[in-house]
Coordinates of C-alpha atoms in Angstrom, one line a residue:
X1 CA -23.5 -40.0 -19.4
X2 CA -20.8 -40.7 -16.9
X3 CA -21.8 -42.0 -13.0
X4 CA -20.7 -38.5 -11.4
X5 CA -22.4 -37.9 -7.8
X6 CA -20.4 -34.9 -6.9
X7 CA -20.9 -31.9 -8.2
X8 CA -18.6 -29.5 -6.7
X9 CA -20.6 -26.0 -5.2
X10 CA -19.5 -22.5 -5.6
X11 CA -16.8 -21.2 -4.2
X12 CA -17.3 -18.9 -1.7
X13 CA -14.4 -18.9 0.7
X14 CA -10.9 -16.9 0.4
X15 CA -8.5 -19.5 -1.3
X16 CA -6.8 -21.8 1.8
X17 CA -3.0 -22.3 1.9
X18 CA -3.8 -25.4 0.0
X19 CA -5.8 -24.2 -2.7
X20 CA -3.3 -21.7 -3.3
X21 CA -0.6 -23.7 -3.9
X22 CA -2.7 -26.3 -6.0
X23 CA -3.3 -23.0 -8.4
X24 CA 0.8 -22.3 -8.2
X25 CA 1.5 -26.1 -9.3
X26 CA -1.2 -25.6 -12.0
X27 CA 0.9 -22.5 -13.4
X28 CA 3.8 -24.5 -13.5
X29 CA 2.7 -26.8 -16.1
X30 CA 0.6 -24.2 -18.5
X31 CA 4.0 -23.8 -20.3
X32 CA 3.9 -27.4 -22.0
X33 CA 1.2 -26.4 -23.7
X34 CA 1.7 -29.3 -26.4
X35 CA 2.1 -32.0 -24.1
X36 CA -0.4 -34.9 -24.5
X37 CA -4.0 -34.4 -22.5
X38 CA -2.8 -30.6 -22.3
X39 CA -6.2 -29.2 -23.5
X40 CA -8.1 -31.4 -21.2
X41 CA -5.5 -30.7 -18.5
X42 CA -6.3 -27.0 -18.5
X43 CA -10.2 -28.0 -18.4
X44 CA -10.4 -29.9 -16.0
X45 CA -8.4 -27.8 -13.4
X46 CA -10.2 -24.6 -14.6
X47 CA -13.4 -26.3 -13.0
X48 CA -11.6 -27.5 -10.0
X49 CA -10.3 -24.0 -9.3
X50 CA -14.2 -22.5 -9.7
X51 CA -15.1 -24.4 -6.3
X52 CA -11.6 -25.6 -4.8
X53 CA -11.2 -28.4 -2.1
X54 CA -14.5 -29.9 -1.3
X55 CA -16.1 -29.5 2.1
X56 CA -18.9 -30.3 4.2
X57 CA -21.4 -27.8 2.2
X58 CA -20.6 -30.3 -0.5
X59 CA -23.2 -33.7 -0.3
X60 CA -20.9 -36.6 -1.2
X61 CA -18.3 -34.4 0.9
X62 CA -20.1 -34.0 3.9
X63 CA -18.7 -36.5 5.9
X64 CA -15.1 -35.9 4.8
X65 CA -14.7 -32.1 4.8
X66 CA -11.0 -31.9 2.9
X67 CA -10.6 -28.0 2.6
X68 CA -10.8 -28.4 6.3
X69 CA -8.6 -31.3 6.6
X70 CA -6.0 -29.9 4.2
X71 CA -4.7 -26.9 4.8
X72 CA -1.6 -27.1 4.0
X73 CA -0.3 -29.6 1.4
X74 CA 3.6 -31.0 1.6
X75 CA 5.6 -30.4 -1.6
X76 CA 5.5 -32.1 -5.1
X77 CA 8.4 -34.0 -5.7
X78 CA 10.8 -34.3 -8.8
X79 CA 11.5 -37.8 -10.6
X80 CA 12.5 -40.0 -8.0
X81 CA 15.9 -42.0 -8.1
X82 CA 15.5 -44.8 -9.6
X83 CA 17.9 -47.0 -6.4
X84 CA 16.2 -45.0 -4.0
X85 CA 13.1 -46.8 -5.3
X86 CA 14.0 -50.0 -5.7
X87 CA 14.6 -50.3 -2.2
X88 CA 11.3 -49.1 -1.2
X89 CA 10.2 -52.6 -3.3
X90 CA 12.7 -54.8 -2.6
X91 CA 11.5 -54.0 1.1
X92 CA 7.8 -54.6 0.4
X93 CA 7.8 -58.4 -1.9
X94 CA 4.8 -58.4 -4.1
X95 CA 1.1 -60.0 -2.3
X96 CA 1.2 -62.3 -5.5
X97 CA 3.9 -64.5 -5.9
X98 CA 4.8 -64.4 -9.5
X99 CA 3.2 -61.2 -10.2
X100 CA 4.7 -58.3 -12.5
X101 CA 5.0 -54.7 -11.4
X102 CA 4.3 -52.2 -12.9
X103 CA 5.5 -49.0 -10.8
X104 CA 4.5 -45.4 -10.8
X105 CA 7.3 -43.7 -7.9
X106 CA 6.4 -39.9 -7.1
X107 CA 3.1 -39.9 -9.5
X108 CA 5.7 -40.7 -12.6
X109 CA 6.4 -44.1 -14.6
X110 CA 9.4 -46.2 -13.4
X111 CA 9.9 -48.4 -16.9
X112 CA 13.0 -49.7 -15.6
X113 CA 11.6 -51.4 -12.3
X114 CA 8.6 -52.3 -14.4
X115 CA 7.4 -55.7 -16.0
X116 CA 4.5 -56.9 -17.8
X117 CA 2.7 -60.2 -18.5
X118 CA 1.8 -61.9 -21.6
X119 CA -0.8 -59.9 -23.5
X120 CA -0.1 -56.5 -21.3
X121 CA 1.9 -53.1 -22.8
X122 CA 2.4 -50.8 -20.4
X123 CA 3.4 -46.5 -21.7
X124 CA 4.3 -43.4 -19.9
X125 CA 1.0 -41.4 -19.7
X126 CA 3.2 -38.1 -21.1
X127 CA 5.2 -40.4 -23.7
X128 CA 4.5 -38.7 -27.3
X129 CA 4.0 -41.7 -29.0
X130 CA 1.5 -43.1 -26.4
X131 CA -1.8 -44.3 -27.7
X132 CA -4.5 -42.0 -25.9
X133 CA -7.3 -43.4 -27.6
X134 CA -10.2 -43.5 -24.7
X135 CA -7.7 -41.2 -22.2
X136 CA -10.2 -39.3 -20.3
X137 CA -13.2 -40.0 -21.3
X138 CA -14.8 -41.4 -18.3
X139 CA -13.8 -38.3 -16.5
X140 CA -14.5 -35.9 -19.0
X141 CA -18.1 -34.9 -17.8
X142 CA -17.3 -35.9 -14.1
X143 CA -17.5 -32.6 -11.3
X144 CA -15.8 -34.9 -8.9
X145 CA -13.4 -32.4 -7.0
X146 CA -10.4 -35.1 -6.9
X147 CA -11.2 -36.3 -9.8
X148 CA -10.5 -32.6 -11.8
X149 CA -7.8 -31.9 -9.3
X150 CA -5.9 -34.9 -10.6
X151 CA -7.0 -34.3 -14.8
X152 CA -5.3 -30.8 -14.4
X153 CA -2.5 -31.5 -12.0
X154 CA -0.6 -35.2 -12.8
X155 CA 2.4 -35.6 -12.5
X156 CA 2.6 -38.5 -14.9
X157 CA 1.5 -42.6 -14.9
X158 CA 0.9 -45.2 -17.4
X159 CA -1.0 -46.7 -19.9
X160 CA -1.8 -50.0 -19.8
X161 CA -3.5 -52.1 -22.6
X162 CA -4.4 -55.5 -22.3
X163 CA -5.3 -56.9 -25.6
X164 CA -6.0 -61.0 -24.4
X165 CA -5.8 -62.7 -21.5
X166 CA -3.3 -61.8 -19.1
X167 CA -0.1 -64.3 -18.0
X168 CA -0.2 -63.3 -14.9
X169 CA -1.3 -61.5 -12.5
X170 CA -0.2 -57.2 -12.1
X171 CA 0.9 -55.2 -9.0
X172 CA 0.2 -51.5 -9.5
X173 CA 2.5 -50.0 -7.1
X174 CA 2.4 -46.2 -6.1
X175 CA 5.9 -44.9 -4.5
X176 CA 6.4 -42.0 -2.5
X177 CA 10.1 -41.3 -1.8
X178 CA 9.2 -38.5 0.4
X179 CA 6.6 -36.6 2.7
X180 CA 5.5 -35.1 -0.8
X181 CA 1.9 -34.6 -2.3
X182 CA 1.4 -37.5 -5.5
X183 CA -0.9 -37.4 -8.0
X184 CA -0.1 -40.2 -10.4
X185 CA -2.8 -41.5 -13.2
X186 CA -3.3 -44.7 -15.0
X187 CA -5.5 -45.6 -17.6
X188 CA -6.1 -49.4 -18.9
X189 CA -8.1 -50.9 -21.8
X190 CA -9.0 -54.5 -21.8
X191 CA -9.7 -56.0 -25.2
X192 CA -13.4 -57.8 -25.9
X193 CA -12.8 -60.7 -23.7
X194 CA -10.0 -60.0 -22.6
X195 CA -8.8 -60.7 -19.0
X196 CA -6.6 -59.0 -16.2
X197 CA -6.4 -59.2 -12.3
X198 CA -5.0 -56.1 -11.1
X199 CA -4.1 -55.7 -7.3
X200 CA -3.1 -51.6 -6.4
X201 CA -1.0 -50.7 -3.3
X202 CA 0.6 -47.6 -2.0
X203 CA 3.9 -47.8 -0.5
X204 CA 4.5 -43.8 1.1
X205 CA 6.2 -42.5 3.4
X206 CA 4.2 -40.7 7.0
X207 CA 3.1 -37.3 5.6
X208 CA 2.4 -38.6 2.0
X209 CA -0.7 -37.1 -0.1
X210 CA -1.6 -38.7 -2.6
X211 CA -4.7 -38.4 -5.1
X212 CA -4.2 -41.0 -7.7
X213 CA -7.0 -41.5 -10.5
X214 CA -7.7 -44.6 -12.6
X215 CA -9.4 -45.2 -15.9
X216 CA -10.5 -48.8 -16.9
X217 CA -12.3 -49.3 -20.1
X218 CA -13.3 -53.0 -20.2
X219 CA -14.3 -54.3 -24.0
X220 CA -17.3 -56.4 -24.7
X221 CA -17.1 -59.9 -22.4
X222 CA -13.8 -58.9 -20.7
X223 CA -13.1 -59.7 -17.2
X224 CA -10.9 -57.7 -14.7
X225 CA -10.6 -58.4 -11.2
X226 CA -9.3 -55.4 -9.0
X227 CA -8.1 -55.0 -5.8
X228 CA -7.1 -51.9 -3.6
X229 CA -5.2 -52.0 -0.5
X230 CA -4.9 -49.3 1.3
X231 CA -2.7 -49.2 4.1
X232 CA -1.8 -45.9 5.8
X233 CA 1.4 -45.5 7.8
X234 CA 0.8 -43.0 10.2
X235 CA -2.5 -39.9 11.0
X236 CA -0.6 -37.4 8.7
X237 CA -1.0 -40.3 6.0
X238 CA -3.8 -39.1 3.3
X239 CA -4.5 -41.5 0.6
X240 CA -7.1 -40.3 -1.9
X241 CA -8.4 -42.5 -4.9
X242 CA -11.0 -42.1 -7.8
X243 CA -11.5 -45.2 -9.9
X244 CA -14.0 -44.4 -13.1
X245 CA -14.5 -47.4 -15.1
X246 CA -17.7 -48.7 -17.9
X247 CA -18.8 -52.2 -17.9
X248 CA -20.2 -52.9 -21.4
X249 CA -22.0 -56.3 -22.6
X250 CA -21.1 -59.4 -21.2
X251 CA -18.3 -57.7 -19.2
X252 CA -17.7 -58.2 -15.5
X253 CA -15.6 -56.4 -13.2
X254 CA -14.8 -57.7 -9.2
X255 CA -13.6 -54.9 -7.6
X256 CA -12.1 -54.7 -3.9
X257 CA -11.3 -51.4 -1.4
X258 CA -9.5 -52.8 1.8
X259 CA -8.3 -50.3 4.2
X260 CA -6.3 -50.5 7.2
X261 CA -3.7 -48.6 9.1
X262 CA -4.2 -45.0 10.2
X263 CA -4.7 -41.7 8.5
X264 CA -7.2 -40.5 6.1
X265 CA -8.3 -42.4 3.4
X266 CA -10.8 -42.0 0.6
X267 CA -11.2 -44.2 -1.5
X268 CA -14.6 -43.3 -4.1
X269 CA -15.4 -45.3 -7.3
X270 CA -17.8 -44.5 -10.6
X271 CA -19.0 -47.5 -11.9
X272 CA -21.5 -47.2 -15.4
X273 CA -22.6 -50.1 -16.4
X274 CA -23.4 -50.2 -20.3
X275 CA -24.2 -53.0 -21.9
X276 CA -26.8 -55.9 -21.8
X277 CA -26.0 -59.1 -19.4
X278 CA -22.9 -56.7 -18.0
X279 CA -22.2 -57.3 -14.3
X280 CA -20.2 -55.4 -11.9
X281 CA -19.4 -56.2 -7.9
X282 CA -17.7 -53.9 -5.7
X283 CA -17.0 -54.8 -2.3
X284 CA -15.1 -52.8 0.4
X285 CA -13.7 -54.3 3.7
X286 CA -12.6 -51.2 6.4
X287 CA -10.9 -51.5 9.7
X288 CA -10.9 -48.0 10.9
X289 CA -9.0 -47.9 14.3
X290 CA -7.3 -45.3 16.2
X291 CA -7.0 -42.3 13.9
X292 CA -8.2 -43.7 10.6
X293 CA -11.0 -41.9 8.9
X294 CA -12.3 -44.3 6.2
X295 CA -14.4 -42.8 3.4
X296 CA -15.7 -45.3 0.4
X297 CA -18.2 -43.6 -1.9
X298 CA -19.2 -45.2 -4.8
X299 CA -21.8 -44.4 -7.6
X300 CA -23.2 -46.7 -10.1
X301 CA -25.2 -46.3 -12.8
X302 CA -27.0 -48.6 -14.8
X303 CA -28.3 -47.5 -18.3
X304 CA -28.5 -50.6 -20.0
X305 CA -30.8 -53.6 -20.2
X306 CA -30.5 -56.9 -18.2
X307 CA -27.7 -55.0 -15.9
X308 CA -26.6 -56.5 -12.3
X309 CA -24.6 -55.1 -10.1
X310 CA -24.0 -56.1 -6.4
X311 CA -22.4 -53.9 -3.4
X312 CA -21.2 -55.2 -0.4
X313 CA -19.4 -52.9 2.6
X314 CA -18.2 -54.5 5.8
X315 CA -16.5 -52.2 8.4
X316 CA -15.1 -52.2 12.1
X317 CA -14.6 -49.5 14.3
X318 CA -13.5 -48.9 17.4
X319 CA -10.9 -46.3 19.8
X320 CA -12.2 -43.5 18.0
X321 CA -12.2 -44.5 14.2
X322 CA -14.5 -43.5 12.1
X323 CA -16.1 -45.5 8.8
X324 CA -18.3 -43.7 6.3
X325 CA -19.9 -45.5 3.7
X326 CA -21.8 -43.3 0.4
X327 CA -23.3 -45.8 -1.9
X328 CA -25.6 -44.3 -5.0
X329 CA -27.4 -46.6 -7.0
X330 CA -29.1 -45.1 -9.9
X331 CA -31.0 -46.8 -12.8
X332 CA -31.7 -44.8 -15.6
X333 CA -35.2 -45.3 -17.4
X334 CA -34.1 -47.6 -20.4
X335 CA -32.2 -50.0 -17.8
X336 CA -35.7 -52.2 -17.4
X337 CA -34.5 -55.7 -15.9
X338 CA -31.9 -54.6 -13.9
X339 CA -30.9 -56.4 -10.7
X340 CA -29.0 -54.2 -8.1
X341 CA -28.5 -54.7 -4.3
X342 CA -26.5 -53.0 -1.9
X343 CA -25.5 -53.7 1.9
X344 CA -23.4 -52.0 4.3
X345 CA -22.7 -53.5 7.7
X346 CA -20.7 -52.1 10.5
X347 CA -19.4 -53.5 14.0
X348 CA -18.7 -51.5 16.8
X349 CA -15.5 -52.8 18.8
X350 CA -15.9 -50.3 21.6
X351 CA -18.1 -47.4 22.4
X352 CA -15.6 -44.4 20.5
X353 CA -16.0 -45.5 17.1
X354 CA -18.0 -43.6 14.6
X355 CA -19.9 -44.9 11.6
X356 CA -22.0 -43.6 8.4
X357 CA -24.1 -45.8 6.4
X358 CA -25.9 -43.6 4.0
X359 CA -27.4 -45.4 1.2
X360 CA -29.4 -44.4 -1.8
X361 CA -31.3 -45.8 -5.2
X362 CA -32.7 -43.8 -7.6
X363 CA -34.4 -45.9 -9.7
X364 CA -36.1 -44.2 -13.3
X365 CA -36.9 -47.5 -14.6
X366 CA -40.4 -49.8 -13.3
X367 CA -39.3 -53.2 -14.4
X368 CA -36.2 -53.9 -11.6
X369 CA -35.0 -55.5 -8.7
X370 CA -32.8 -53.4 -6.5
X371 CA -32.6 -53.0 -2.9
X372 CA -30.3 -51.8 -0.3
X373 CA -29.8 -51.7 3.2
X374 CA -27.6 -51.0 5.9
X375 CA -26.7 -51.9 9.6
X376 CA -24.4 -51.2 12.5
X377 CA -23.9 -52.7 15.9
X378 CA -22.4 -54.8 18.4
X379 CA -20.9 -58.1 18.4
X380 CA -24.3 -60.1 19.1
X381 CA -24.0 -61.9 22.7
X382 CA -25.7 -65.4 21.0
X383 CA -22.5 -66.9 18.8
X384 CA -20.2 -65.3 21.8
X385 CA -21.8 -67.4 24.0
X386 CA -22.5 -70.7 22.1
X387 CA -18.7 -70.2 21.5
X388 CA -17.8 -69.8 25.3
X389 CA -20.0 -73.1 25.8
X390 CA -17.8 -75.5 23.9
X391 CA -14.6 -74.4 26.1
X392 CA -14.0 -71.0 23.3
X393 CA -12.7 -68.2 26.1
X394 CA -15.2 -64.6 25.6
X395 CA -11.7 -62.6 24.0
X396 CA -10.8 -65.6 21.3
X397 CA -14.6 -65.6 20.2
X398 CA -15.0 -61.9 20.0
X399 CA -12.1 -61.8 17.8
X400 CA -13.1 -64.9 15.8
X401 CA -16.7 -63.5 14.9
X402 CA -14.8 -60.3 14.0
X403 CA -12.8 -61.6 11.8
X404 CA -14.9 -63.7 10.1
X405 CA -17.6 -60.7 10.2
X406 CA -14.9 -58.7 7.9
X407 CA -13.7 -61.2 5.6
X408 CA -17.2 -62.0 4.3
X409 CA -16.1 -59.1 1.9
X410 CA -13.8 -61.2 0.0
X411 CA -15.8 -63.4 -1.0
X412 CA -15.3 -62.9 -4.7
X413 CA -11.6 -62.8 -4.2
X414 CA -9.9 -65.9 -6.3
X415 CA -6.7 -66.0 -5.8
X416 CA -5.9 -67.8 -2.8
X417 CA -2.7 -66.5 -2.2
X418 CA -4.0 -62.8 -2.4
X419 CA -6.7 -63.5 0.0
X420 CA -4.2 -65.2 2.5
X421 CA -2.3 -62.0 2.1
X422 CA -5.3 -59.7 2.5
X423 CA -6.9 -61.6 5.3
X424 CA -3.5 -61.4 7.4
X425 CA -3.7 -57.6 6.9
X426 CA -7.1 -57.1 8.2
X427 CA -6.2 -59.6 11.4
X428 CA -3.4 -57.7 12.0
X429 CA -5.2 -54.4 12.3
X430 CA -8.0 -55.9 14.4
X431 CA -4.8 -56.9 16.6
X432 CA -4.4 -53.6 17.9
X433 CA -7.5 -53.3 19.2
X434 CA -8.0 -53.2 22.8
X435 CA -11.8 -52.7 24.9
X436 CA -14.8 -54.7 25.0
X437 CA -14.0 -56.1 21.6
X438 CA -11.3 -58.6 23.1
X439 CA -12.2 -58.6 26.7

C-alpha cells in the first residue's frame, strides 16, 4: 500500500497549451521502447494524460491550482555541455565542506562532474546495465499528478546505492542550463544499517520548471538524513518535487524542506512507515515573501506496529506571500502503538501574507497517540517588549524572535556546518522584508 493522497479527477477540460505539449514530449520517447522502466514509463503517463495538470477541483491541489498556473511550459533541453555546467558549480561551492556531488544537469547524469563517498555507487538511471531492483516501486500505485508526469516523462538521473555507512556527506545537485522545463529522477537504496546524509539543491536559471522525483528505500536499521533547499531565483521560477520513500524496522529517516526566494514551489513528500520501532521526522522551514507561493504537502502512513513519526512546519509570510501547508496522517488498523504528532505554525510579518494550515489524521487503529495542530499569527507583543526593556530596539527584536521562530525547524539538523549554511539562507530572505515586521 503506498502513502498516495492525491488521486487525480477526471479530465474534463480541452487539453491546455501545456498539457498538449506534455502529450508531444511523451510521443517522442514511445520509440525507445526497450529502454529500461519503458513499460512503466508508458503507464504511468497513460494515467497522467487521463486527468492532466492538477487543479483546484483536485483536494490536495486546491490550494495550488497548476493547470492554471502553467499554461505554457518552456522547452526541454538536450544534454547539457559538460563546461557549461561546471561553471554553474564552480559558481555555487558545495553547503558541506568536503561533500561529494553527485550532479544531474538538464534532468540527465553528469558522471564526469560527479563523485561519490566511501560505501556509495552512483548509475545513470537509462544505463543498460543499471541495477533497477526496487525502481519504481514506491510510485507504482501512486495517482500523484507530478508524480506520473515525471514516471512517463524523465529525462534521465541516477541510481544511487549505499551499501554501509557513508564517508561523507552527498550534494544532489539539479542544473538547469537554460529557461527549460527538467524532470530528472533519482532513486537510492540504503543497505540494513546503512547510513547517508543527503543535502538536495537546485541551481536553475529564471524561467526554470522543474519536476524532479525521488525514491529512497531505506533497509532495516538504516539511517538517512535529508535535506531540501529550495531556493527560487525569480516569480517565473517553478520548482516542483515528490519525494516517496518506506521506513522499515528500526529505520529512521530526518528529513528537511527549506524554501526561500521567489517563485512557485512545491515541494510534497510520501512517507510509509513499515516496520516495528521505525521512525521518521519531517520538518519544513518556509519564508514565503514577495511572490513566492510555498506548497509542502506531505502524507504519511503508518501500517506497522510500534511506529513514530513526528511533523513539524514553521512558516513566515509577509508582502503578499503565501504558505500552504497539507499534512495527512493516516494510521492503518494493524499500526496499534503508534505515536504520531504534527504542528504547523505560521507568522505573519505584515498584513498581505497569506497562509493555509490544513491538517488531518485518520487514524483506523484504537491503541495510538497522535495529535496535531496548527496556528498562525502575529509576532506576540510580550518577548518584543521584555526585549525593548533591557535596551533591545522594537526592529532588532522583531527580527530576532523571527528568526529564532523559524529555525526551531532545524532542530534535528546535525551537521553544524550545514545548519550555519541553512540558517544564513533563511536570515537572508527575512532580510528583505520591510513593514511592521522590522519597524
Amino acid at each position: 500500500m503506498t502513502a498516495n493522497a492525491n488521486p487525480a479527477a477526471p479530465k474534463t477540460a480541452t487539453p491546455t497549451e501545456a498539457e498538449a505539449a506534455l502529450s508531444a514530449l511523451f510521443e517522442t520517447k514511445r520509440s525507445d521502447a526497450g529502454a529500461p522502466l519503458a513499460k512503466a514509463r508508458e503507464d504511468a503517463f497513460t494515467r497522467f494524460a487521463a486527468a492532466g495538470l492538477p487543479h483546484r477541483r483536485v483536494e490536495a491541489y486546491k490550494y495550488t491550482d497548476l493547470r492554471a498556473r502553467l499554461r505554457n511550459l518552456p522547452p526541454v533541453p538536450g544534454p547539457a555541455d559538460v563546461a557549461a555546467v561546471k561553471a554553474v558549480l564552480d559558481a555555487a561551492p558545495v553547503l558541506v565542506e568536503g561533500a561529494s556531488r553527485i550532479v544531474i544537469a538538464n534532468g540527465r547524469y553528469v558522471p564526469e562532474l560527479s563523485s561519490a563517498p566511501v560505501n556509495v555507487t552512483v548509475t545513470s538511471i537509462l544505463d543498460p546495465a543499471a541495477d533497477l531492483t526496487g525502481v519504481g516501486s514506491l510510485v507504482a500505485g501512486s495517482d500523484d499528478p507530478l508524480t506520473l508526469a515525471n514516471a512517463g516523462l524523465f529525462e534521465g538521473g541516477a541510481v544511487i546505492a549505499v551499501s554501509g555507512e557513508a564517508g561523507g556527506p552527498l550534494e544532489l545537485v539539479n542544473v538547469a542550463t537554460g529557461d527549460n522545463l527538467v524532470m530528472g529522477r533519482v532513486a537510492m537504496t540504503v543497505v540494513p544499517d546503512g547510513r547517508v546524509s543527503v543535502v538536495e539543491r537546485m541551481i536553475g536559471q529564471a524561467g526554470t520548471v522543474e519536476n524532479a522525483l525521488t525514491e529512497v528505500i531505506l533497509g532495516e536499521g538504516a539511517h538517512v538524513d535529508w535535506v531540501r533547499l529550495v531556493d527560487g531565483l525569480s516569480e517565473q521560477a517553478v520548482e516542483l518535487s515528490s519525494y516517496h520513500v518506506e521506513v522499515p524496522e528500526r529505520a529512521r529517516l530526518d528529513h528537511l524542506t527549506v524554501t526561500t526566494g521567489k517563485g512557485l514551489a512545491r515541494n510534497q513528500v510520501f512517507g510509509h512507515v513499515v516496520g516495528h520501532d521505525a521512525e521518521a521526522n519531517f520538518r519544513a522551514a518556509t519564508v514565503a515573501v514577495g511572490k513566492r507561493h510555498a506548497d509542502n504537502t506531505l502524507v504519511v502512513r503508518h501500517d506497522a506496529v510500534g511506529s513514530r513519526s513526528s511533523e513539524v512546519f514553521k512558516s513566515a509570510v509577509g508582502e503578499g506571500g503565501t504558505s500552504i501547508v497539507q499534512g495527512r496522517i493516516i494510521v492503518d488498523p494493524d499500526a496499534q502503538k503508534t505515536d504520531s504528532k504534527m504542528m504547523s505554525n505560521a507568522l505573519f510579518l505584515d498584513d498581505t501574507g497569506e497562509v493555509v494550515n490544513k491538517p488531518e489524521l485518520e487514524i483506523f487503529a484504537d491503541d495510538v497517540v497522535c495529535g496535531h495542530g496548527a496556528t498562525s499569527g502575529d509576532i506576540d507583543d510580550e518577548p518584543v517588549f521584555y526585549l525593548r526593556a533591557r535596551g533591545i530596539p522594537e526592529a532588532t527584536a522583531r527580527r530576532m524572535l523571527t528568526e529564532a521562530f523559524i529555525l526551531e525547524a532545524l532542530d534535528r539538523v546535525e551537521n553544524e556546518t550545514l545548519k550555519e549554511a541553512l540558517e544564513t539562507r533563511i536570515r537572508e530572505a527575512l532580510s528583505v522584508i520591510g513593514g511592521k515586521a522590522w519597524t
